Amino acid sequence: TYLCGGSLLSQTWSLPAAHCIPYAAPQGTITVGAHNLWNSGTNYTIKSIVNHPGWNRYKRNNDVALINHKSVAFSDTVKPICLPSPDVCFNEGTACVVSGWGYTTERGPISDTLQEVAVKIIDYQTCSDSTMYSTMVFPDSQVCAGYVDGQKDSCAGDSGGPLACRLGPNDPWVLYGVVSWGWGCARARKPGVYAKASHYHDWIEETTGGFGKVSLPEKA
Ligand code: ARG
């Protein structure tokens, strides 16, 4: 079994990375509301999984999937994250937050408790120039985030988890990226590369039927 994160989009849909989905007939459960990986959270049975039709394991492009599961009970600690509009735009240098139970150093181990770290959006030109991923051409369905000096990054086991960004301190967090890949972890000039959720807006709407009816519990 592998470790992966994901984001709740509604009570019945969540979004992990496509590379998190095993080849064999996907089945099992998702866990929500966990802090400690081993002894907290609630499991919900998976009903079906839809990989993005353009997912390419070798190019690592379109690294997104959708999981339809039993209806999740929302609470103070279990909530869906907003999807950004397709044309959302964050400036280079915007600090976003990535989280997960993945490796705390490049060689592991994973973390028992949920970790989060701020990483900054890096523009395409910088990310693909000779000082970073050299000649790599990034499709606009991916986004780089991290630091020139490395040190802070997502890593193995964080895949599928959210890169959450917000336009301003009073704006909602939106799912901007999905942890996808990187060269090592937290290395200098090798930032994390994320699938850009906004690019998949239409596919998500079509596949799920949209989330117009999602409602959060009333605040007490
Ligand atoms: N592919 C990894 C996983 O399966 C995630 C790697 C992210 N790497 C990075 N340097 N940000 O968990």
XYZ file of N, CA and C and ligand atoms in Angstrom, residues 3-5 17 19-20 60 63 102 133 145 153-160 179-187 190-194, ligand 1:
111
model
N 1.319 5.550 0.489
C 0.787 6.687 1.224
C 0.607 7.839 0.251
N -0.583 8.407 0.270
C -0.864 9.563 -0.571
C -1.861 10.462 0.144
N -1.834 11.722 -0.229
C -2.837 12.651 0.253
C -3.914 12.842 -0.801
N -3.653 12.477 -6.612
C -2.856 12.429 -7.834
C -3.140 11.114 -8.558
N -0.993 9.295 -10.041
C 0.054 8.297 -9.780
C -0.124 7.620 -8.425
N -1.101 8.092 -7.647
C -1.433 7.437 -6.378
C -2.314 6.207 -6.578
N 4.455 12.249 -16.593
C 3.888 12.761 -15.341
C 2.929 13.927 -15.594
N -1.521 14.651 -13.779
C -1.409 13.773 -12.605
C -2.538 14.056 -11.598
N 4.152 12.808 4.357
C 5.253 12.234 3.585
C 6.609 12.390 4.247
N 15.089 23.361 -13.592
C 14.906 22.096 -14.308
C 15.436 22.195 -15.736
N 6.615 25.124 -7.173
C 6.581 25.883 -5.928
C 7.679 25.377 -5.001
N 9.958 21.688 1.272
C 9.363 21.066 0.079
C 8.402 19.971 0.530
N 7.589 19.523 -0.398
C 6.868 18.277 -0.197
C 7.827 17.145 -0.569
N 7.422 15.894 -0.326
C 8.324 14.772 -0.633
C 7.479 13.518 -0.834
N 8.130 12.370 -1.017
C 7.412 11.122 -1.238
C 6.403 10.881 -0.119
N 5.216 10.489 -0.489
C 4.165 10.259 0.493
C 3.216 11.445 0.602
N 3.668 12.590 0.133
C 2.790 13.769 0.136
C 1.967 13.851 -1.132
N 2.305 13.027 -2.093
C 1.629 13.075 -3.387
C 0.126 13.103 -3.262
N -0.487 13.834 -4.156
C -1.943 13.909 -4.170
C -2.488 14.960 -3.233
N 0.201 17.736 -5.217
C 1.593 17.271 -5.148
C 1.825 16.188 -6.200
N 2.797 16.407 -7.082
C 2.996 15.474 -8.183
C 4.421 14.908 -8.224
N 5.424 15.742 -8.401
C 6.787 15.205 -8.490
C 7.841 16.267 -8.174
N 9.057 15.835 -8.147
C 10.176 16.722 -7.904
C 11.441 15.906 -8.047
N 12.569 16.583 -8.183
C 13.843 15.891 -8.288
C 14.418 15.850 -6.882
N 14.374 14.673 -6.276
C 14.720 14.588 -4.866
C 13.698 15.372 -4.078
N 14.083 15.792 -2.874
C 13.176 16.613 -2.071
C 13.967 17.740 -1.423
N 13.447 18.929 -1.514
C 14.022 20.110 -0.858
C 15.451 20.402 -1.304
N 15.832 19.906 -2.487
C 17.166 20.222 -3.004
C 17.179 21.649 -3.554
N 15.628 22.671 -7.117
C 14.755 21.596 -7.597
C 13.438 21.639 -6.823
N 12.627 22.639 -7.123
C 11.364 22.806 -6.379
C 10.356 21.702 -6.696
N 9.315 21.637 -5.904
C 8.247 20.687 -6.165
C 7.445 21.091 -7.392
N 6.940 20.100 -8.105
C 6.098 20.369 -9.271
C 4.706 19.813 -8.973
N 3.725 20.642 -9.220
C 2.358 20.343 -8.829
C 1.449 20.350 -10.050
N 5.986 11.633 -6.188
C 6.012 11.865 -4.781
C 4.978 10.971 -4.114
O 4.577 10.013 -4.705
C 5.863 13.304 -4.459
C 7.111 14.016 -4.762
C 7.083 15.468 -4.526
N 8.447 15.844 -4.563
C 8.909 17.047 -4.292
N 10.184 17.232 -4.294
N 8.098 18.030 -3.997
O 4.645 11.125 -2.957
